[in-house]
Short mmCIF file of C-alpha atoms in Angstrom, two decimals:
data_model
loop_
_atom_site.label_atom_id
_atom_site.label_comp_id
_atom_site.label_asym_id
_atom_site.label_seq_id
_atom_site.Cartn_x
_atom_site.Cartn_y
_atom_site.Cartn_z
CA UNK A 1 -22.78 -18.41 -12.28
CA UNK A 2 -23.71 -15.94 -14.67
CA UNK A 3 -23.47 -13.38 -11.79
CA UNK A 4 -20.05 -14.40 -10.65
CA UNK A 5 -18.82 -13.67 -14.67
CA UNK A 6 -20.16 -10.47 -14.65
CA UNK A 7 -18.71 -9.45 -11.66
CA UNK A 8 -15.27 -11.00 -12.73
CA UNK A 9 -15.86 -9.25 -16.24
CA UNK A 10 -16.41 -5.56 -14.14
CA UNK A 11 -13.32 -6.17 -12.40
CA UNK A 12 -11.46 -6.91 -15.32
CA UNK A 13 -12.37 -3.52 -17.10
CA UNK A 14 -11.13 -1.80 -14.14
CA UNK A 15 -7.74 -3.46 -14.01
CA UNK A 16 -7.14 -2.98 -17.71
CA UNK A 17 -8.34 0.65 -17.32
CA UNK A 18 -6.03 1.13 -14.24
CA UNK A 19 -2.73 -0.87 -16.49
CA UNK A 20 -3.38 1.55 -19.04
CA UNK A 21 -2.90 4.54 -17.26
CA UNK A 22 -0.10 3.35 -15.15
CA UNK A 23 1.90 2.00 -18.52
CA UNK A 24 1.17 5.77 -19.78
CA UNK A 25 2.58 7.15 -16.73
CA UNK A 26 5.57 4.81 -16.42
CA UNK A 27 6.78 5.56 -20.06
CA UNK A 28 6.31 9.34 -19.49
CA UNK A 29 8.59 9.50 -16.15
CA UNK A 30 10.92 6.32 -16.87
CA UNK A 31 13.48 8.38 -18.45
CA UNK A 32 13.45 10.87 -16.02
CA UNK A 33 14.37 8.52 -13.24
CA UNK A 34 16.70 6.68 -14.63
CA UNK A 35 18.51 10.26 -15.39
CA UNK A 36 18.16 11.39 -12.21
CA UNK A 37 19.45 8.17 -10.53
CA UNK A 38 22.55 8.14 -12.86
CA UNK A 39 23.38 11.37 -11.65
CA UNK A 40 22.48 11.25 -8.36
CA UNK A 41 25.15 8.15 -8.56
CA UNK A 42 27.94 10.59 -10.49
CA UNK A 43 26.99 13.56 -8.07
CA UNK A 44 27.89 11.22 -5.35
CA UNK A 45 31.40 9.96 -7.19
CA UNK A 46 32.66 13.73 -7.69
CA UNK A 47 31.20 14.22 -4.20
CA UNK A 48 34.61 11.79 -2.51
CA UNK A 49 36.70 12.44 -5.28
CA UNK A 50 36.46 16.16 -6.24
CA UNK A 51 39.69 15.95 -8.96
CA UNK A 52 37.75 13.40 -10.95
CA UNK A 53 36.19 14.56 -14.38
CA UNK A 54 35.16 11.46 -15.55
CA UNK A 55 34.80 7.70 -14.20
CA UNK A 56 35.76 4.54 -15.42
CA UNK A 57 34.44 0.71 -13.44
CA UNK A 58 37.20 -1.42 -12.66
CA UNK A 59 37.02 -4.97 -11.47
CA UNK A 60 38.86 -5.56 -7.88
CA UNK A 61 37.97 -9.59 -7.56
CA UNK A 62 34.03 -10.06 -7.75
CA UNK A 63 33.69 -6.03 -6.51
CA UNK A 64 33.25 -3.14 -8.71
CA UNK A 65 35.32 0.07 -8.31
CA UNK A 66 35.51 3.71 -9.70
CA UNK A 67 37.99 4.79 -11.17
CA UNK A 68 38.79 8.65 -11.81
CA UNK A 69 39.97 9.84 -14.71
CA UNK A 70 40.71 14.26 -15.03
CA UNK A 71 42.19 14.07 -18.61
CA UNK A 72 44.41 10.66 -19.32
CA UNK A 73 45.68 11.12 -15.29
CA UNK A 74 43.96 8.66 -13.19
CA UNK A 75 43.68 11.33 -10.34
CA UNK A 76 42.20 8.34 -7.79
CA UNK A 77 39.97 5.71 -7.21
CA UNK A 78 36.35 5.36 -5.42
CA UNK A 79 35.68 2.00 -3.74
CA UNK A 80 32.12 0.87 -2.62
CA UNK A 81 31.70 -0.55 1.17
CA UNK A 82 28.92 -2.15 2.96
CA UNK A 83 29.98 -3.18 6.66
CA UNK A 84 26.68 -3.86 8.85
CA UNK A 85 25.53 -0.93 11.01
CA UNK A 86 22.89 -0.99 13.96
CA UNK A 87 19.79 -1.91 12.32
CA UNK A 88 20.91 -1.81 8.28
CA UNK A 89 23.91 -2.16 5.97
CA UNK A 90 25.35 1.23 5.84
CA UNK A 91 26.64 1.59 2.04
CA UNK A 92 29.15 3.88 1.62
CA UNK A 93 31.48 5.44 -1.28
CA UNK A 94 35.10 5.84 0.04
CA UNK A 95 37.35 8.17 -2.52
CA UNK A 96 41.07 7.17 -2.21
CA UNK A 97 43.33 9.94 -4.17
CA UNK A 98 46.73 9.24 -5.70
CA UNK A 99 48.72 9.91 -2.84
CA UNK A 100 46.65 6.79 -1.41
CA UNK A 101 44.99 9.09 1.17
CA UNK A 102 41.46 8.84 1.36
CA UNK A 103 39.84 11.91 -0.41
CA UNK A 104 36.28 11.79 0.86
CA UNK A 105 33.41 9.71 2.22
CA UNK A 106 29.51 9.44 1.28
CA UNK A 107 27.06 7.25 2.59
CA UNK A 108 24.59 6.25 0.10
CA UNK A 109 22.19 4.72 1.84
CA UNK A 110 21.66 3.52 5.56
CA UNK A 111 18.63 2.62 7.56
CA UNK A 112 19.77 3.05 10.96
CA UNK A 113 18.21 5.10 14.00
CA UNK A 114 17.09 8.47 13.28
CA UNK A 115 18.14 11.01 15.42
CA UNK A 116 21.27 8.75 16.43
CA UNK A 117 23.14 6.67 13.93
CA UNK A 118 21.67 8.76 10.85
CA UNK A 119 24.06 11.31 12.15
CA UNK A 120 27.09 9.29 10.65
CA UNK A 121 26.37 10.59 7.34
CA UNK A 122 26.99 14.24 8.78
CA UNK A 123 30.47 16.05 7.79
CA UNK A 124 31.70 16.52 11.21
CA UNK A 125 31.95 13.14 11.50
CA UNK A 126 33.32 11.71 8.09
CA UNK A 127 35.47 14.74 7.81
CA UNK A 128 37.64 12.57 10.18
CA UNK A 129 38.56 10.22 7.66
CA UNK A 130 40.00 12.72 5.51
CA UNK A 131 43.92 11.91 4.35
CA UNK A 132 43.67 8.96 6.32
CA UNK A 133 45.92 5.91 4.70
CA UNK A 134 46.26 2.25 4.85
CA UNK A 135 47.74 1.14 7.88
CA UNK A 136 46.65 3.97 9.73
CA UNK A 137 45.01 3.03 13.05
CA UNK A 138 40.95 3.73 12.13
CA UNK A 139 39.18 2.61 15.19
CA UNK A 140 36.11 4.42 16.82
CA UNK A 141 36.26 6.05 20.59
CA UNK A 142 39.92 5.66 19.43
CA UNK A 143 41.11 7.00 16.67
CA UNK A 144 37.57 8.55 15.52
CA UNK A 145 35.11 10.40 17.69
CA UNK A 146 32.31 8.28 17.54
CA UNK A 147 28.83 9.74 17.29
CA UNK A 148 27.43 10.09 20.68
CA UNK A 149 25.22 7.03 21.11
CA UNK A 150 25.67 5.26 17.85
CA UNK A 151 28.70 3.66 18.58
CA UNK A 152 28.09 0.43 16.14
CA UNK A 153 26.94 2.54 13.46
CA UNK A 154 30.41 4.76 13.67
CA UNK A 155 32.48 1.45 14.43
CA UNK A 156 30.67 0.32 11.17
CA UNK A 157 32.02 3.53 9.04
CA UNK A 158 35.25 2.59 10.14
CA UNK A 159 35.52 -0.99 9.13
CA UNK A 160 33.95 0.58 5.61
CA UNK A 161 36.63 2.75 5.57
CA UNK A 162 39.07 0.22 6.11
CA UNK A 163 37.62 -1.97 3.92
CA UNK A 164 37.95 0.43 1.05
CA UNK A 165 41.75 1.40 2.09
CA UNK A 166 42.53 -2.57 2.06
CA UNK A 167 40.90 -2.87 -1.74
CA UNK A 168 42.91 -0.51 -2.73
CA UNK A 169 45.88 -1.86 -1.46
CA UNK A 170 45.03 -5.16 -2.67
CA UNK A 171 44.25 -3.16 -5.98
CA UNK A 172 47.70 -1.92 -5.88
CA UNK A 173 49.57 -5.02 -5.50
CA UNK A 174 47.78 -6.59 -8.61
CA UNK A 175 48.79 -3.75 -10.75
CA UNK A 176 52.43 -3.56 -9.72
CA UNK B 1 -24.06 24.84 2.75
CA UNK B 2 -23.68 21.37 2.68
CA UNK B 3 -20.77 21.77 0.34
CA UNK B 4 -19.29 23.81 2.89
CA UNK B 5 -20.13 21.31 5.85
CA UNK B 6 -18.52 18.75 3.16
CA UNK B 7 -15.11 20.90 2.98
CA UNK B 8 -15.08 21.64 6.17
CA UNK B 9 -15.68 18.61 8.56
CA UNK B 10 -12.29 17.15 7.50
CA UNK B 11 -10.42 20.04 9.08
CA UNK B 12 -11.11 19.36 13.06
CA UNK B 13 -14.55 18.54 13.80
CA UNK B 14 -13.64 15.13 12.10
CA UNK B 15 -10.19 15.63 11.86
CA UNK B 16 -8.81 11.84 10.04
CA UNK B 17 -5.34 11.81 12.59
CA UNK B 18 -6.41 13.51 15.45
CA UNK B 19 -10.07 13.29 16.06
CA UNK B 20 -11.35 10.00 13.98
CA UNK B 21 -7.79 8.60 15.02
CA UNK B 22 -6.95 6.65 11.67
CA UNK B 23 -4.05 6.80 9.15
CA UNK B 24 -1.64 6.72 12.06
CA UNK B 25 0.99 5.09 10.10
CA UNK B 26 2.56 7.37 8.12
CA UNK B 27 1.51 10.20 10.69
CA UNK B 28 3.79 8.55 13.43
CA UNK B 29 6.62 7.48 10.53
CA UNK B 30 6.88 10.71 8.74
CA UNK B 31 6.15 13.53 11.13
CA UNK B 32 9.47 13.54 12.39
CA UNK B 33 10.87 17.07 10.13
CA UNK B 34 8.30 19.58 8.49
CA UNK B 35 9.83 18.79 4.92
CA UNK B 36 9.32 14.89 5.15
CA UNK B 37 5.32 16.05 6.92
CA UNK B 38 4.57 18.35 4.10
CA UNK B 39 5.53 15.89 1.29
CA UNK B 40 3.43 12.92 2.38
CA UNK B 41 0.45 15.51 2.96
CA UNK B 42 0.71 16.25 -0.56
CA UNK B 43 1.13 12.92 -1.80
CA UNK B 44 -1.53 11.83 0.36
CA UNK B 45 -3.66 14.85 -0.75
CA UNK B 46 -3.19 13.65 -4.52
CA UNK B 47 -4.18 10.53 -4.08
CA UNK B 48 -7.47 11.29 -1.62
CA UNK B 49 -9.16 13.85 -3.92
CA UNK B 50 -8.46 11.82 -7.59
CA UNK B 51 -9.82 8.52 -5.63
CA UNK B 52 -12.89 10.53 -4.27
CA UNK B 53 -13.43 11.73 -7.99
CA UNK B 54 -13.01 8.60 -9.24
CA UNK B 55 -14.95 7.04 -6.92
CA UNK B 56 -17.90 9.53 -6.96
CA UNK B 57 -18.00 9.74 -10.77
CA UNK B 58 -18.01 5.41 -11.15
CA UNK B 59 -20.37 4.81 -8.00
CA UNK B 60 -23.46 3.94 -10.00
CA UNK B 61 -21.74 1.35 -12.46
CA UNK B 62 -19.42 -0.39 -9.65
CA UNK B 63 -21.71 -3.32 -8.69
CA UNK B 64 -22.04 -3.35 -4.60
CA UNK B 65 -20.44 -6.73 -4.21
CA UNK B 66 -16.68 -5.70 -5.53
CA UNK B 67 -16.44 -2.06 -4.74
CA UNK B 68 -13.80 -2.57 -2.34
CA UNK B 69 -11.47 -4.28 -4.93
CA UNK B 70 -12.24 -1.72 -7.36
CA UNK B 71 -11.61 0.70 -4.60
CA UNK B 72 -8.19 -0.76 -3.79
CA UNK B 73 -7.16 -0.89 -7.61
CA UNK B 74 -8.30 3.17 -8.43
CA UNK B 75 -6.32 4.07 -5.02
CA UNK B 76 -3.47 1.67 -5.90
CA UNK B 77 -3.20 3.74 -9.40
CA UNK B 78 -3.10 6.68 -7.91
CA UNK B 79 -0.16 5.46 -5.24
CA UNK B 80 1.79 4.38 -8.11
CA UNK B 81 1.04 7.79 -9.89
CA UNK B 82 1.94 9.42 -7.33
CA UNK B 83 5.34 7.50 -6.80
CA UNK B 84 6.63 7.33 -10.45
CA UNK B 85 6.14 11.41 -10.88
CA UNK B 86 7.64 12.21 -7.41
CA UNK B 87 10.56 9.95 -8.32
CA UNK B 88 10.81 11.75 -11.48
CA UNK B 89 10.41 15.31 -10.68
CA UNK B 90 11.48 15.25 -6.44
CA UNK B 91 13.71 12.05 -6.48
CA UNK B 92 15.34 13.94 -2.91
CA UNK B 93 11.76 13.69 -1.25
CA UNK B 94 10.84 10.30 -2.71
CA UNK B 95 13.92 9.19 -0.76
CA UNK B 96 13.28 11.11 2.60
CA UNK B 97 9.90 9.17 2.53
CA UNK B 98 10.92 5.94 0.92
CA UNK B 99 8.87 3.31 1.49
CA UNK B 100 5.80 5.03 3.17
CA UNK B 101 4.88 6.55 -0.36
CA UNK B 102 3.89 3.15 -1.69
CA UNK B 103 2.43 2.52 2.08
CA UNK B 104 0.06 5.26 0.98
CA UNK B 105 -2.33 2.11 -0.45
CA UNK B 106 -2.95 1.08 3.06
CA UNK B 107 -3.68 4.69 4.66
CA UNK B 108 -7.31 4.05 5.61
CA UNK B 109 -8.14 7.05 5.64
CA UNK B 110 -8.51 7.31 1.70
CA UNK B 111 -10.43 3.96 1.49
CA UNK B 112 -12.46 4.96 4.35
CA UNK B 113 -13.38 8.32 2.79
CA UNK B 114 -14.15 6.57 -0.31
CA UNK B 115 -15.96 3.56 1.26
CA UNK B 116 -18.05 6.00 3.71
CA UNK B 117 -18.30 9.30 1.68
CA UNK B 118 -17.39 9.23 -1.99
CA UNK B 119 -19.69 5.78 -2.67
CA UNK B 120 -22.95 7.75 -1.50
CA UNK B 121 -22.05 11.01 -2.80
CA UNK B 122 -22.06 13.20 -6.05
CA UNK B 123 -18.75 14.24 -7.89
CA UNK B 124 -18.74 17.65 -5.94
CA UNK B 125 -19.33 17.32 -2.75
CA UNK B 126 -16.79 14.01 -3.28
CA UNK B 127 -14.07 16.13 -4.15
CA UNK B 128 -14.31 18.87 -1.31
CA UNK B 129 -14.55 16.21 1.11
CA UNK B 130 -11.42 14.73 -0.38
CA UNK B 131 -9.60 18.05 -0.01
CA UNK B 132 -10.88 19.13 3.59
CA UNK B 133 -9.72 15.45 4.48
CA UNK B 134 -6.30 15.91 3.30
CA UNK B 135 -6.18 19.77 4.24
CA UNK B 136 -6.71 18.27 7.66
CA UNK B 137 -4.51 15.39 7.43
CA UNK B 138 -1.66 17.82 6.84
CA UNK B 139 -2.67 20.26 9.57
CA UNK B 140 -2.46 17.48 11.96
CA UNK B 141 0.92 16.00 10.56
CA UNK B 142 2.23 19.61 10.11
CA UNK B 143 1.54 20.10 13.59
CA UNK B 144 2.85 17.01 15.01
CA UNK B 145 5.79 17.20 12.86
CA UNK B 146 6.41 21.03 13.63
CA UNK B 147 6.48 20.40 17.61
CA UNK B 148 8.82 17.35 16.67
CA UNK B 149 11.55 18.84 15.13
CA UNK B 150 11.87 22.20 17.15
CA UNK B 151 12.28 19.73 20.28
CA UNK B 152 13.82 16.90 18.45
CA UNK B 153 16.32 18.51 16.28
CA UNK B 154 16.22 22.12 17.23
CA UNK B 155 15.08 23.63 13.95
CA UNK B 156 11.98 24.14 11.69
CA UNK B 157 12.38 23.38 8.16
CA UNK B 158 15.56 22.38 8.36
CA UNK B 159 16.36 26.11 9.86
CA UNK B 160 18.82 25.51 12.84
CA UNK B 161 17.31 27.45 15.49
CA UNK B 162 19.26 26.36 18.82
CA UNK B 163 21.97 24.50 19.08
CA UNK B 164 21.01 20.77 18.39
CA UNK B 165 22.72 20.11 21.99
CA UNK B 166 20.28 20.64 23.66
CA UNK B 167 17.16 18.83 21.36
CA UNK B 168 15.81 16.13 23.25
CA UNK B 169 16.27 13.36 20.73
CA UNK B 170 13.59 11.28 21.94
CA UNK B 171 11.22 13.71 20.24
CA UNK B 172 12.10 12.65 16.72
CA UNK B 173 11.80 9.05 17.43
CA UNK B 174 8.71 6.66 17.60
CA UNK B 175 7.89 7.62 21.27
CA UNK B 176 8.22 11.24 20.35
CA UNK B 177 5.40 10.89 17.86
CA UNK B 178 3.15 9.36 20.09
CA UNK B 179 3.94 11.88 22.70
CA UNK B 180 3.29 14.45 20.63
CA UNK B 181 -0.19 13.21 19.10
CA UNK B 182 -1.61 12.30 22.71
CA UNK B 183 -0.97 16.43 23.89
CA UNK B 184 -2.62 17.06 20.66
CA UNK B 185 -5.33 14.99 21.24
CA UNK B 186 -5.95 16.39 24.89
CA UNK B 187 -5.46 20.01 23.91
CA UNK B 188 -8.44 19.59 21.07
CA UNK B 189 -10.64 17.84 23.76
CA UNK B 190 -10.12 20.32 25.95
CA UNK B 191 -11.26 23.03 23.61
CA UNK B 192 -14.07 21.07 22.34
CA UNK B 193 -15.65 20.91 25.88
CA UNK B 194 -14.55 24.73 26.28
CA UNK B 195 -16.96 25.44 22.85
CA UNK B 196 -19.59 23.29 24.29
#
């Protein structure tokens, strides 16, 4: 018995010891991260709507959206997407400008097959999307070159893109 | 001497990835690019040496029966370390690696070097150890992930050096990796009889 205490006791040292540092660490680097997640989420904003200066959230329904402000113009709007890929949900950012053309694309964060459907998130292939509009045909192997053996992941882009271009419409409609 | 036999055992006479074959994990996961390889060698180094200290400096108070609990919490702190100051300061490779940075815990080849080594050893000779295992570590995953991504993706360090075309993609996916560790394997064998 007495044994089993001390050895509990020893352990218990060790794990305070161990909390210790780790609280010491966490409150040294917390406001780094935070900082550098906040603006790896603005970088990516700008990144599909280049006009914007600043962004404001809007509510479309239960989803959140961006919207740009450059000055008192709104210059645009950024909607989030998350169609299912291959393996993962792809999450994307899709920038829609004020001529209702879609300004840019970023992909957040995906999990799908290296090599293969990673290659989604390259320029060649979003840079297809560019100035495309609601109602446009967006279909891959159609419409969009798909990316040679990911075909679901680059069908999946689409429907996100489409997604996004439907929000917005739906976003128009409630304004007018 | 022995210090130097310490330092130096780690590098390819006991090699942890290619010769003792363990802390295949994150060697098979990660050593797809050179950037992603030379990361979790660092990480990994980090966290081998300060648990070899650690472990070397505490081994006459941690009572026999719980070492390997106390072994798992000193390595756990120094995962966590580890994570929390590379999402702070390198929050591009903390992504790249994502979740085989906390997967570092498991890596046996840190509790084995602490278990095996650091537990019967003085603070010294604990440490070298600790850095000729990780110096080897990343040899072997620098290797691996070197031959990977010329053949998988057609560059080195991100470098384009032919056009991706032609990269046989299979390279930078799981059957790549094991691929590329069995030649490995064979072509230090091979030598190792040639010495002899």
């Amino acid at each position: 018995m007495g044994k089993i205490l001390k050895l509990g006791f020893v352990l218990m040292i060790f794990c305070i010891v161990s909390a210790g540092a780790l609280a010491y660490v966490y409150i040294f680097t917390q406001p780094k991260i935070e900082l550098n997640g906040k603006k790896a989420f603005e970088n990516s904003l700008t990144s599909v709507l280049p006009d914007a200066k600043s962004f404001n959230v809007i509510k479309i329904g239960s989803k959140e959206a961006y919207q740009g402000l450059s000055g008192k113009d709104i210059v645009g709007t950024v909607f989030f997407a998350s169609p299912r890929g291959y393996s993962s949900n792809i999450n994307m950012l899709v920038g829609i400008d004020s001529n209702a053309k879609v300004s840019g694309i970023k992909i957040v964060s995906q999990n799908e097959t290296p090599g293969l459907g990673t290659n989604t998130t390259k320029k060649s292939f979003l840079d297809q999307f560019l100035g495309k509009m609601a109602g446009d045909q967006i279909e891959a192997k159609k419409d969009i070159d798909a990316i040679t053996g990911a075909t679901i992941s680059s069908r999946a882009v689409c429907r996100g893109v489409r997604e996004a271009l439907n929000d917005f419409e739906k976003n128009k409609k409630v304004k007018q | 001497m022995t210090l130097w036999k310490d330092f130096n055992q780690g590098l390819i006479k006991e090699n942890p990835v290619l010769r003792l074959m363990i802390g295949l994990c994150p060697t098979l996961a990660v050593s797809n690019t050179v950037i992603n390889a030379l990361g979790m060698s660092a990480a990994t180094a980090f966290v081998i040496i300060c648990s070899n200290i650690v472990v070397a400096l505490l081994r006459k108070i941690v009572p026999d029966e719980i070492r390997i609990p106390i072994f798992i919490i000193i390595i756990s702190t120094f995962v966590t370390i580890a994570d929390y100051i590379m999402q702070a300061f390198t929050p591009d490779l903390h992504h790249a690696l994502g979740v085989f940075i906390p997967l570092i815990v498991v890596n046996c080849i840190i509790l084995g070097r602490a278990e095996a080594f650091a537990y019967k050893n003085p603070v010294l000779n604990s440490a070298l150890d600790g850095i000729g295992m990780s110096l080897g570590f990343a040899l072997a995953l620098g290797s691996i992930a070197v031959v990977r991504e010329f053949l998988g993706a057609g560059s080195i360090l991100g470098v384009t050096l032919y056009n991706p075309a032609f990269a046989a993609t299979i390279m930078v996916l799981p059957p790549g990796a094991f691929i590329t560790i069995g030649f490995l394997m064979a072509f230090l064998n091979k030598m190792e009889k040639k010495v002899q």
